[in-house]
Amino acid sequence: MADQTLIEHLNEILKHEWTGVAQYSQAGFIIEGVWREVYADKFLGDAKESFGHARLIGDKIVALGGVPVATRNEIQQSRDLNEIFTFSLAFEAKAVEMYCKAIELAGDDKALVIFLEDILKEEQDGVDEYTKLLRSSSATSAANPTLKAG
Ligand SMILES: [Fe+2]
């Protein structure tokens, strides 16, 4: 049986991924106006990514002899696109932190480290993506002079 600390941490990750499923789905459901065309699918896609990670982690917890949690944390929601991006960036950054810690706990288990690194890479992609979205959403505001035609 694997280290209890590792299984507990993987369960914290699983809870975070379930939170992502609900938080991104909700963002996709409630977005209205013209940006709905652009972002509803993007948010539902992120919910699917979280579900994919939840599935991988849940299966791994069982493989390690643990029992996966079926609970989640509170979600953060808003109708303001910029605020959704901010919540999403925080969500992805927390995931990066949690997977980094899991990799530390995996220690010498090379296969587990690689398994976690593969997911970590996708979480970092999420951080990069939302960082850029937050940048471009301020760049598209009329107040930003860099966008004016020169
Ligand atoms: Fe994830």
PDB file of C-alpha atoms and ligand atoms in Angstrom:
ATOM      1  CA  MET A   1       0.000   0.000   0.000  1.00  0.00           C
ATOM      2  CA  ALA A   2       1.291   3.396  -0.979  1.00  0.00           C
ATOM      3  CA  ASP A   3       2.163   6.121   1.459  1.00  0.00           C
ATOM      4  CA  GLN A   4      -0.962   7.500   3.164  1.00  0.00           C
ATOM      5  CA  THR A   5       0.261  11.087   2.825  1.00  0.00           C
ATOM      6  CA  LEU A   6       0.520  10.637  -0.934  1.00  0.00           C
ATOM      7  CA  ILE A   7      -2.991   9.156  -1.211  1.00  0.00           C
ATOM      8  CA  GLU A   8      -4.421  11.965   0.924  1.00  0.00           C
ATOM      9  CA  HIS A   9      -2.757  14.550  -1.272  1.00  0.00           C
ATOM     10  CA  LEU A  10      -4.016  12.855  -4.436  1.00  0.00           C
ATOM     11  CA  ASN A  11      -7.489  13.055  -2.910  1.00  0.00           C
ATOM     12  CA  GLU A  12      -7.015  16.805  -2.349  1.00  0.00           C
ATOM     13  CA  ILE A  13      -6.111  17.030  -6.032  1.00  0.00           C
ATOM     14  CA  LEU A  14      -9.176  14.989  -6.956  1.00  0.00           C
ATOM     15  CA  LYS A  15     -11.360  17.379  -4.956  1.00  0.00           C
ATOM     16  CA  HIS A  16      -9.763  20.286  -6.820  1.00  0.00           C
ATOM     17  CA  GLU A  17     -10.441  18.619 -10.178  1.00  0.00           C
ATOM     18  CA  TRP A  18     -14.110  18.015  -9.229  1.00  0.00           C
ATOM     19  CA  THR A  19     -14.257  21.687  -8.287  1.00  0.00           C
ATOM     20  CA  GLY A  20     -12.934  22.485 -11.759  1.00  0.00           C
ATOM     21  CA  VAL A  21     -15.617  20.350 -13.409  1.00  0.00           C
ATOM     22  CA  ALA A  22     -18.347  22.338 -11.604  1.00  0.00           C
ATOM     23  CA  GLN A  23     -16.671  25.760 -11.774  1.00  0.00           C
ATOM     24  CA  TYR A  24     -15.900  25.678 -15.500  1.00  0.00           C
ATOM     25  CA  SER A  25     -19.256  24.091 -16.358  1.00  0.00           C
ATOM     26  CA  GLN A  26     -21.031  26.846 -14.447  1.00  0.00           C
ATOM     27  CA  ALA A  27     -18.986  29.498 -16.273  1.00  0.00           C
ATOM     28  CA  GLY A  28     -19.975  27.891 -19.579  1.00  0.00           C
ATOM     29  CA  PHE A  29     -23.648  27.709 -18.596  1.00  0.00           C
ATOM     30  CA  ILE A  30     -24.111  31.273 -17.410  1.00  0.00           C
ATOM     31  CA  ILE A  31     -22.075  33.261 -19.904  1.00  0.00           C
ATOM     32  CA  GLU A  32     -24.357  35.453 -22.019  1.00  0.00           C
ATOM     33  CA  GLY A  33     -24.040  38.172 -24.602  1.00  0.00           C
ATOM     34  CA  VAL A  34     -21.725  38.161 -27.613  1.00  0.00           C
ATOM     35  CA  TRP A  35     -18.852  36.500 -25.751  1.00  0.00           C
ATOM     36  CA  ARG A  36     -21.038  33.433 -25.225  1.00  0.00           C
ATOM     37  CA  GLU A  37     -20.190  32.455 -28.816  1.00  0.00           C
ATOM     38  CA  VAL A  38     -16.496  32.477 -27.987  1.00  0.00           C
ATOM     39  CA  TYR A  39     -16.217  31.332 -24.400  1.00  0.00           C
ATOM     40  CA  ALA A  40     -19.088  28.926 -23.629  1.00  0.00           C
ATOM     41  CA  ASP A  41     -17.320  26.106 -25.492  1.00  0.00           C
ATOM     42  CA  LYS A  42     -13.931  27.069 -24.096  1.00  0.00           C
ATOM     43  CA  PHE A  43     -15.196  26.840 -20.495  1.00  0.00           C
ATOM     44  CA  LEU A  44     -16.990  23.552 -21.132  1.00  0.00           C
ATOM     45  CA  GLY A  45     -13.769  22.266 -22.708  1.00  0.00           C
ATOM     46  CA  ASP A  46     -11.892  23.205 -19.533  1.00  0.00           C
ATOM     47  CA  ALA A  47     -14.558  21.383 -17.487  1.00  0.00           C
ATOM     48  CA  LYS A  48     -13.897  18.300 -19.640  1.00  0.00           C
ATOM     49  CA  GLU A  49     -10.157  18.635 -19.066  1.00  0.00           C
ATOM     50  CA  SER A  50     -10.768  18.715 -15.305  1.00  0.00           C
ATOM     51  CA  PHE A  51     -12.963  15.647 -15.624  1.00  0.00           C
ATOM     52  CA  GLY A  52     -10.203  13.896 -17.583  1.00  0.00           C
ATOM     53  CA  HIS A  53      -7.735  14.670 -14.796  1.00  0.00           C
ATOM     54  CA  ALA A  54     -10.245  13.601 -12.123  1.00  0.00           C
ATOM     55  CA  ARG A  55     -10.631  10.301 -13.911  1.00  0.00           C
ATOM     56  CA  LEU A  56      -6.870   9.716 -14.112  1.00  0.00           C
ATOM     57  CA  ILE A  57      -6.325  10.636 -10.453  1.00  0.00           C
ATOM     58  CA  GLY A  58      -9.336   8.642  -9.210  1.00  0.00           C
ATOM     59  CA  ASP A  59      -8.123   5.554 -11.037  1.00  0.00           C
ATOM     60  CA  LYS A  60      -4.596   6.074  -9.684  1.00  0.00           C
ATOM     61  CA  ILE A  61      -5.824   6.434  -6.091  1.00  0.00           C
ATOM     62  CA  VAL A  62      -7.574   3.067  -6.384  1.00  0.00           C
ATOM     63  CA  ALA A  63      -4.479   1.508  -7.976  1.00  0.00           C
ATOM     64  CA  LEU A  64      -2.479   2.722  -4.965  1.00  0.00           C
ATOM     65  CA  GLY A  65      -4.971   1.115  -2.561  1.00  0.00           C
ATOM     66  CA  GLY A  66      -6.916   4.237  -1.582  1.00  0.00           C
ATOM     67  CA  VAL A  67     -10.532   5.347  -1.867  1.00  0.00           C
ATOM     68  CA  PRO A  68     -11.256   8.376  -4.097  1.00  0.00           C
ATOM     69  CA  VAL A  69     -13.244  11.265  -2.625  1.00  0.00           C
ATOM     70  CA  ALA A  70     -16.510  12.254  -4.316  1.00  0.00           C
ATOM     71  CA  THR A  71     -16.668  15.784  -2.933  1.00  0.00           C
ATOM     72  CA  ARG A  72     -15.507  19.177  -4.127  1.00  0.00           C
ATOM     73  CA  ASN A  73     -14.646  22.606  -2.779  1.00  0.00           C
ATOM     74  CA  GLU A  74     -16.760  25.746  -3.179  1.00  0.00           C
ATOM     75  CA  ILE A  75     -16.724  27.106  -6.708  1.00  0.00           C
ATOM     76  CA  GLN A  76     -16.005  30.709  -7.639  1.00  0.00           C
ATOM     77  CA  GLN A  77     -18.447  32.157 -10.128  1.00  0.00           C
ATOM     78  CA  SER A  78     -19.161  35.465 -11.802  1.00  0.00           C
ATOM     79  CA  ARG A  79     -20.887  36.953 -14.823  1.00  0.00           C
ATOM     80  CA  ASP A  80     -17.923  39.231 -15.413  1.00  0.00           C
ATOM     81  CA  LEU A  81     -15.563  37.725 -17.977  1.00  0.00           C
ATOM     82  CA  ASN A  82     -12.454  39.316 -16.520  1.00  0.00           C
ATOM     83  CA  GLU A  83     -13.344  37.967 -13.105  1.00  0.00           C
ATOM     84  CA  ILE A  84     -13.910  34.482 -14.550  1.00  0.00           C
ATOM     85  CA  PHE A  85     -10.434  34.644 -16.112  1.00  0.00           C
ATOM     86  CA  THR A  86      -8.988  35.714 -12.759  1.00  0.00           C
ATOM     87  CA  PHE A  87     -10.721  32.822 -10.953  1.00  0.00           C
ATOM     88  CA  SER A  88      -9.562  30.440 -13.690  1.00  0.00           C
ATOM     89  CA  LEU A  89      -5.951  31.578 -13.451  1.00  0.00           C
ATOM     90  CA  ALA A  90      -6.018  31.090  -9.673  1.00  0.00           C
ATOM     91  CA  PHE A  91      -7.589  27.661 -10.170  1.00  0.00           C
ATOM     92  CA  GLU A  92      -4.929  26.537 -12.656  1.00  0.00           C
ATOM     93  CA  ALA A  93      -2.084  27.990 -10.559  1.00  0.00           C
ATOM     94  CA  LYS A  94      -3.324  26.066  -7.523  1.00  0.00           C
ATOM     95  CA  ALA A  95      -3.420  22.891  -9.633  1.00  0.00           C
ATOM     96  CA  VAL A  96       0.207  23.441 -10.690  1.00  0.00           C
ATOM     97  CA  GLU A  97       1.190  23.846  -7.041  1.00  0.00           C
ATOM     98  CA  MET A  98      -0.708  20.696  -6.026  1.00  0.00           C
ATOM     99  CA  TYR A  99       0.769  18.520  -8.779  1.00  0.00           C
ATOM    100  CA  CYS A 100       4.282  19.800  -7.966  1.00  0.00           C
ATOM    101  CA  LYS A 101       3.764  18.729  -4.363  1.00  0.00           C
ATOM    102  CA  ALA A 102       2.430  15.338  -5.495  1.00  0.00           C
ATOM    103  CA  ILE A 103       5.560  14.837  -7.612  1.00  0.00           C
ATOM    104  CA  GLU A 104       7.688  15.516  -4.528  1.00  0.00           C
ATOM    105  CA  LEU A 105       5.653  12.988  -2.537  1.00  0.00           C
ATOM    106  CA  ALA A 106       5.975  10.405  -5.340  1.00  0.00           C
ATOM    107  CA  GLY A 107       9.720  10.374  -4.619  1.00  0.00           C
ATOM    108  CA  ASP A 108      11.507   7.516  -6.371  1.00  0.00           C
ATOM    109  CA  ASP A 109       8.398   6.106  -8.047  1.00  0.00           C
ATOM    110  CA  LYS A 110       9.497   7.075 -11.548  1.00  0.00           C
ATOM    111  CA  ALA A 111       6.319   5.937 -13.328  1.00  0.00           C
ATOM    112  CA  LEU A 112       4.119   7.885 -10.920  1.00  0.00           C
ATOM    113  CA  VAL A 113       6.321  10.964 -11.314  1.00  0.00           C
ATOM    114  CA  ILE A 114       5.952  10.828 -15.119  1.00  0.00           C
ATOM    115  CA  PHE A 115       2.194  10.236 -14.824  1.00  0.00           C
ATOM    116  CA  LEU A 116       1.895  13.359 -12.646  1.00  0.00           C
ATOM    117  CA  GLU A 117       4.267  15.391 -14.818  1.00  0.00           C
ATOM    118  CA  ASP A 118       2.076  14.770 -17.866  1.00  0.00           C
ATOM    119  CA  ILE A 119      -0.878  16.315 -16.037  1.00  0.00           C
ATOM    120  CA  LEU A 120       1.282  19.101 -14.585  1.00  0.00           C
ATOM    121  CA  LYS A 121       2.217  20.126 -18.120  1.00  0.00           C
ATOM    122  CA  GLU A 122      -1.474  20.610 -18.982  1.00  0.00           C
ATOM    123  CA  GLU A 123      -2.092  22.584 -15.780  1.00  0.00           C
ATOM    124  CA  GLN A 124       0.800  24.898 -16.678  1.00  0.00           C
ATOM    125  CA  ASP A 125      -0.717  25.306 -20.163  1.00  0.00           C
ATOM    126  CA  GLY A 126      -3.864  26.471 -18.362  1.00  0.00           C
ATOM    127  CA  VAL A 127      -1.869  29.029 -16.364  1.00  0.00           C
ATOM    128  CA  ASP A 128      -0.222  30.302 -19.551  1.00  0.00           C
ATOM    129  CA  GLU A 129      -3.521  30.491 -21.394  1.00  0.00           C
ATOM    130  CA  TYR A 130      -5.400  32.429 -18.704  1.00  0.00           C
ATOM    131  CA  THR A 131      -2.419  34.715 -18.171  1.00  0.00           C
ATOM    132  CA  LYS A 132      -2.596  35.615 -21.872  1.00  0.00           C
ATOM    133  CA  LEU A 133      -6.386  35.944 -21.834  1.00  0.00           C
ATOM    134  CA  LEU A 134      -6.189  38.373 -18.921  1.00  0.00           C
ATOM    135  CA  ARG A 135      -3.571  40.364 -20.799  1.00  0.00           C
ATOM    136  CA  SER A 136      -5.556  40.499 -24.032  1.00  0.00           C
ATOM    137  CA  SER A 137      -8.808  41.376 -22.309  1.00  0.00           C
ATOM    138  CA  SER A 138      -7.165  44.484 -20.858  1.00  0.00           C
ATOM    139  CA  ALA A 139      -5.471  45.154 -24.203  1.00  0.00           C
ATOM    140  CA  THR A 140      -8.807  45.192 -25.991  1.00  0.00           C
ATOM    141  CA  SER A 141     -10.211  47.836 -23.691  1.00  0.00           C
ATOM    142  CA  ALA A 142     -10.445  51.249 -25.283  1.00  0.00           C
ATOM    143  CA  ALA A 143      -8.293  52.651 -22.509  1.00  0.00           C
ATOM    144  CA  ASN A 144      -5.220  50.818 -23.760  1.00  0.00           C
ATOM    145  CA  PRO A 145      -3.280  53.028 -26.175  1.00  0.00           C
ATOM    146  CA  THR A 146      -1.140  50.156 -27.507  1.00  0.00           C
ATOM    147  CA  LEU A 147      -4.112  48.938 -29.522  1.00  0.00           C
ATOM    148  CA  LYS A 148      -4.669  52.155 -31.399  1.00  0.00           C
ATOM    149  CA  ALA A 149      -3.690  51.961 -35.055  1.00  0.00           C
ATOM    150  CA  GLY A 150      -0.314  53.486 -35.684  1.00  0.00           C
TER     151      GLY A 150
HETATM  152 FE    FE B   1      -6.624  19.517 -13.904  1.00  0.00          FE
END
